[in-house]
Amino acid sequence: MSATEDLRVAFHDYRRPMATAGVYTLTVQHHLEGHDRLRDASLPATTQRFEIRAVRFVLDPSSVHAHYPAEGASGDFSRTLAHITLNRSILPWERLLKARALHEHAPVAAVPEQAPWLALMVFRAGELPDDPEGLGQTTTRTVAELRNPGDSILGPDLGPMDDGVEASRCQSIDVPAELFTALVPREEELHYLAHVRDVATRPQVRDDGERLTEGQYAVLAANRLPSQTGAHTAHLVSLEGFHGRLAPGQLPEHVRSVRLCVLHSWTFTHDPAGTRDAAALLDNLMAPGRPPGARENLALRLRPDNQVAARSTTDAEQYTRRRLELGYTPLPYRLLSGETTYGWYRGPFVPVIAPATRNFARDTPKTTADHALIYEPEHGLFDVSYAAAWTLGRTLALSDPDYSEEMTRARRELANTAATQMALAADPSLAAADPGDLNGRTMRELAAPGFATRLLDALARPLTPHEQTAAPARRARLTQSAARAALAAPSRVAALEAVAERHVRTLPAWLDELALLRRVPFTYLVPHPAMLPPESIRFFRVDPHWIEALLAGARDVGVHTSLDAEVDAALTAGIDRRRADLSRPEAGLLIRSELVKAWPVFDILATAAGESVGELRRDHLAPDTLLLLLDALPDEVVIREPGQGIHFGIDGNKTDDGEESDDNEDISFLSLRQHRTGADPGLGYSLGRDYPADKKLLTRHLRSPDGDGPDVLALRGERGLVPALAAALDPDLDDLAPGEFALQLVNAPIEQRLTLDAAPGQETAR
């Protein structure tokens, strides 16, 4: 998928189950033909009963992929149809609107096109007796209480069922009969409010490391537009057992309320002046970087007050301001002498290119962090950034018993192997041998022809007088420096690296996770809360030296002797050989916003020169904070509503200025889209015309045209929107399929595009 084809969404009318949920009877009977004597012989029939089970009274929360508006959202939703997206795309069609009784034996065959058994209903605060404040409250009842609620309450006709099922519990609401009839979709309308969405998106890394690619989702939309300011609750309800009860006049006269089983609920607030809707949140995130030359406001750094900065004239003030611009934070620091001062700290996320420093990746092992301190003699201050990273890496390693045990064992094996090689280096014959083939050489000598004969002769031969009196020859011993120098031979280096590779089974993966900063506390990443205030987005580069100092601190665990330090390079090489990916993050962004709560999973598309930039890590550090690490510096970032959450609604508002006028002027319409393939301008693209031409859609297609009732769209019948919309698309059409109707109602995904500077600043060397 190219960088420009990052999202594809296909709409399907429904998914057809091979058989809906229920109890079935399978009968097998033999009929003999072709032989007169056996034709009348009777063979016993075989009968087998089985049940197909599906969701009925309780829906696992993990089955809900998303819903719109988001939980707790506050904004102008007067032209929005709430909807819910389900991970199981066949779920709305697994049951029938009319419950199948146990004695009904429907054939196992393809189910014809049918209405879903689920519906999404939206209620305003004060409409439901069970939830007067509009908080999304439901009542827990048994299934028996759901089915048999009382004389004046109508429950679903679900047919006979087991006692165990009746004793189970579910969530329910009692809806006043008049309100139920006014809101519930008619049976002939249910089909239009559900469809299947097939989403293909550019691969993304989710919080748990899973790569999100594509999937099918079931989508159920409401038919009510929130028209009054205040809290609203969306309930996903079961209509199973209400066949023949959804149209006006079909409820018994004595019924005052209808009891519905609720499978999922959430709340939102319709407030035209609200700012928690997605569009307002995105706009607010980018606002600091919109003025000309203000893109630096989106960099991760502390910002001194502009007025104070303008008055800063002393060298100390200018020095401090420069440090803050480079991403540093002043933090308390205690010297070895016991004095308390402050030091400069900067985490791995920096607003500029970090200067080159010591090579922590190839540094010799250390036992303290003093080697990573940077001293500024001019001001008498320490830069503790890399020392803090090294200490943190060591602390994290020691806090993990599995890691520290494996690292210590690997170092002991390496030290023992190195000691053996140093001892063998004193023997001229063994010193020239391949260290990895010593055992093989010994076995070949033992197996050589004539070895046994020579050994017996040598043992049987008497010693000569010279051999009896001669003192054994003393072998010259190598000095320690010479023995260690022998370890530098290529064959011995290869042997040490092979030993290291065999004993570092889980260390490479552990260090790879640490390189992505997974175990690093948030205060090390963002040392001051003012660097990432509420409702902000911050971009940064990643300091590779900080990450290498962090990894060095973890690798230096288990160094006890000078020999451990001598063979550390072999250990590092053995770890690198077993690492699956040597990539390091180069850049990234942090978002702290209610948007992250509203959209736990949404699209962030980063590109560089038109090519996709790979995601290395995407993680929720807090419910409202998202971290994204990239393998390259992007020049453009697009934040967009996910394809699974594309929402529905109509265009327009009450008046041109967005305020409700005294005469309640209706400005509402749909921008028509191409609904057939192979036609210009292409499936899903705008046709360049609206329906209706007078832009009074709500005046034409509400169930209550006089405004006395709720704003519920009439989809069929005298005021039906679907046939009118079909005729507007093509005079020869009198109906639309559910997928075609959903396409016309789609509101384009909310998107925010940000272009970054191609050449960010370079930090001067310290």
XYZ file of N, CA, C and O in Angstrom, residues 12-74:
252
model
N -20.397 -3.157 3.097
C -21.186 -4.314 2.682
C -22.534 -4.266 3.394
O -22.634 -3.787 4.528
N -23.558 -4.787 2.745
C -24.912 -4.679 3.290
C -25.065 -5.444 4.600
O -25.667 -4.939 5.549
N -24.543 -6.643 4.659
C -24.648 -7.449 5.875
C -23.808 -8.702 5.673
O -23.300 -8.953 4.574
N -23.663 -9.491 6.732
C -23.024 -10.801 6.634
C -24.079 -11.864 6.851
O -24.842 -11.810 7.819
N -24.106 -12.815 5.972
C -25.137 -13.846 6.012
C -24.622 -15.062 6.788
O -23.699 -15.742 6.344
N -25.188 -15.350 7.953
C -24.770 -16.566 8.674
C -25.340 -17.809 7.991
O -26.422 -17.766 7.399
N -24.635 -18.892 8.066
C -25.141 -20.145 7.503
C -26.380 -20.615 8.256
O -27.265 -21.244 7.680
N -26.444 -20.299 9.532
C -27.635 -20.618 10.325
C -27.644 -19.689 11.524
O -26.598 -19.427 12.120
N -28.800 -19.170 11.872
C -28.901 -18.278 13.023
C -28.925 -19.083 14.315
O -29.079 -20.316 14.308
N -28.784 -18.395 15.434
C -28.774 -19.063 16.733
C -30.127 -19.698 17.010
O -31.180 -19.173 16.647
N -30.094 -20.850 17.665
C -31.324 -21.546 18.008
C -31.080 -23.032 18.173
O -29.948 -23.524 18.059
N -32.152 -23.783 18.455
C -32.095 -25.235 18.624
C -32.590 -25.884 17.340
O -33.659 -25.544 16.821
N -31.812 -26.803 16.810
C -32.114 -27.464 15.541
C -32.214 -28.979 15.761
O -31.602 -29.530 16.684
N -32.990 -29.607 14.911
C -33.109 -31.061 14.915
C -32.686 -31.589 13.552
O -33.228 -31.173 12.519
N -31.747 -32.506 13.559
C -31.243 -33.113 12.330
C -31.744 -34.553 12.279
O -31.486 -35.340 13.191
N -32.498 -34.888 11.233
C -33.073 -36.229 11.074
C -32.481 -36.885 9.839
O -32.471 -36.294 8.750
N -32.008 -38.117 10.022
C -31.448 -38.905 8.920
C -32.320 -40.140 8.734
O -32.543 -40.904 9.675
N -32.835 -40.347 7.515
C -33.715 -41.474 7.229
C -33.310 -42.089 5.895
O -32.995 -41.374 4.931
N -33.349 -43.455 5.822
C -32.958 -44.176 4.618
C -34.195 -44.551 3.808
O -35.217 -44.964 4.357
N -34.108 -44.401 2.508
C -35.149 -44.840 1.580
C -34.496 -45.740 0.540
O -33.554 -45.322 -0.157
N -35.001 -46.987 0.452
C -34.453 -47.959 -0.489
C -35.291 -47.980 -1.756
O -36.523 -48.031 -1.709
N -34.646 -47.943 -2.870
C -35.331 -47.964 -4.156
C -34.624 -48.936 -5.088
O -33.434 -49.215 -4.943
N -35.388 -49.421 -6.047
C -34.792 -50.267 -7.088
C -34.853 -51.755 -6.826
O -34.416 -52.542 -7.661
N -35.386 -52.193 -5.708
C -35.489 -53.621 -5.425
C -36.850 -53.871 -4.791
O -37.162 -53.350 -3.722
N -37.673 -54.722 -5.468
C -39.049 -54.922 -5.014
C -39.122 -55.535 -3.626
O -39.986 -55.168 -2.818
N -38.230 -56.467 -3.326
C -38.329 -57.163 -2.053
C -37.897 -56.276 -0.880
O -38.357 -56.452 0.246
N -36.988 -55.303 -1.129
C -36.488 -54.452 -0.042
C -37.168 -53.098 0.023
O -36.924 -52.321 0.938
N -38.039 -52.817 -0.964
C -38.624 -51.487 -1.019
C -39.476 -51.194 0.209
O -39.523 -50.073 0.701
N -40.192 -52.191 0.718
C -41.069 -51.975 1.860
C -40.361 -52.122 3.211
O -40.973 -51.938 4.260
N -39.086 -52.499 3.164
C -38.353 -52.660 4.430
C -38.140 -51.293 5.087
O -37.783 -50.324 4.419
N -38.391 -51.195 6.346
C -38.271 -49.923 7.056
C -36.990 -49.911 7.883
O -36.689 -50.876 8.583
N -36.243 -48.820 7.778
C -35.035 -48.626 8.569
C -35.296 -47.502 9.566
O -35.940 -46.504 9.227
N -34.846 -47.657 10.775
C -35.135 -46.626 11.784
C -34.452 -45.295 11.430
O -33.325 -45.273 10.933
N -35.177 -44.239 11.679
C -34.624 -42.901 11.463
C -33.766 -42.500 12.664
O -34.035 -42.893 13.800
N -32.731 -41.705 12.400
C -31.834 -41.211 13.447
C -32.031 -39.716 13.606
O -32.014 -38.971 12.613
N -32.243 -39.302 14.833
C -32.512 -37.889 15.114
C -31.466 -37.351 16.081
O -31.124 -38.012 17.070
N -30.954 -36.189 15.779
C -29.961 -35.541 16.636
C -30.328 -34.067 16.804
O -30.541 -33.356 15.829
N -30.429 -33.619 18.046
C -30.729 -32.215 18.329
C -29.435 -31.492 18.706
O -28.589 -32.041 19.415
N -29.293 -30.277 18.248
C -28.130 -29.473 18.605
C -28.545 -28.002 18.661
O -29.564 -27.609 18.099
N -27.717 -27.231 19.349
C -28.020 -25.812 19.532
C -26.859 -24.964 19.038
O -25.688 -25.260 19.309
N -27.188 -23.910 18.317
C -26.205 -22.901 17.916
C -26.372 -21.718 18.854
O -27.438 -21.112 18.916
N -25.315 -21.407 19.596
C -25.386 -20.340 20.574
C -24.683 -19.092 20.065
O -23.710 -19.167 19.333
N -25.195 -17.961 20.481
C -24.609 -16.669 20.124
C -24.932 -15.672 21.225
O -25.704 -15.965 22.145
N -24.328 -14.515 21.145
C -24.599 -13.458 22.119
C -26.096 -13.188 22.175
O -26.774 -13.099 21.147
N -26.619 -13.049 23.412
C -28.051 -12.814 23.540
C -28.373 -11.762 24.604
O -29.057 -10.782 24.323
N -27.897 -11.977 25.830
C -28.256 -11.087 26.930
C -27.072 -10.275 27.462
O -27.276 -9.268 28.122
N -25.861 -10.720 27.194
C -24.661 -10.039 27.697
C -23.643 -9.953 26.573
O -23.413 -10.939 25.860
N -23.042 -8.781 26.406
C -22.026 -8.565 25.384
C -20.707 -8.234 26.066
O -20.630 -7.312 26.887
N -19.683 -9.014 25.750
C -18.357 -8.756 26.307
C -17.874 -7.382 25.849
O -17.933 -7.064 24.669
N -17.384 -6.535 26.786
C -16.913 -5.197 26.378
C -15.839 -5.235 25.306
O -15.716 -4.288 24.521
N -15.040 -6.315 25.251
C -14.001 -6.396 24.227
C -14.578 -6.550 22.822
O -13.861 -6.368 21.837
N -15.877 -6.876 22.711
C -16.506 -6.989 21.403
C -16.786 -5.621 20.786
O -17.073 -5.533 19.592
N -16.733 -4.569 21.602
C -16.995 -3.206 21.109
C -15.674 -2.591 20.687
O -14.781 -2.378 21.514
N -15.543 -2.322 19.408
C -14.303 -1.727 18.906
C -14.265 -0.222 19.159
O -13.242 0.323 19.579
N -15.355 0.469 18.904
C -15.401 1.922 19.083
C -16.847 2.367 19.035
O -17.741 1.603 18.630
N -17.071 3.601 19.456
C -18.383 4.208 19.265
C -18.216 5.708 19.110
O -17.188 6.289 19.497
N -19.203 6.313 18.496
C -19.156 7.750 18.248
C -20.537 8.330 18.516
O -21.526 7.738 18.095
N -20.631 9.472 19.203
C -19.561 10.224 19.849
C -18.868 9.410 20.947
O -19.430 8.443 21.456
N -17.681 9.832 21.296
C -16.913 9.108 22.293
C -17.546 9.254 23.670
O -18.346 10.159 23.924
N -17.189 8.339 24.562
C -17.658 8.406 25.941
C -17.268 9.735 26.571
O -16.103 10.133 26.576
N -18.262 10.463 27.090
C -18.003 11.734 27.744
C -17.761 12.904 26.816
O -17.463 14.007 27.284
N -17.884 12.705 25.489
C -17.634 13.790 24.553
C -18.671 14.892 24.719
O -19.834 14.643 25.050
N -18.237 16.122 24.492
C -19.125 17.277 24.568
C -18.877 18.132 23.343
O -17.756 18.577 23.107
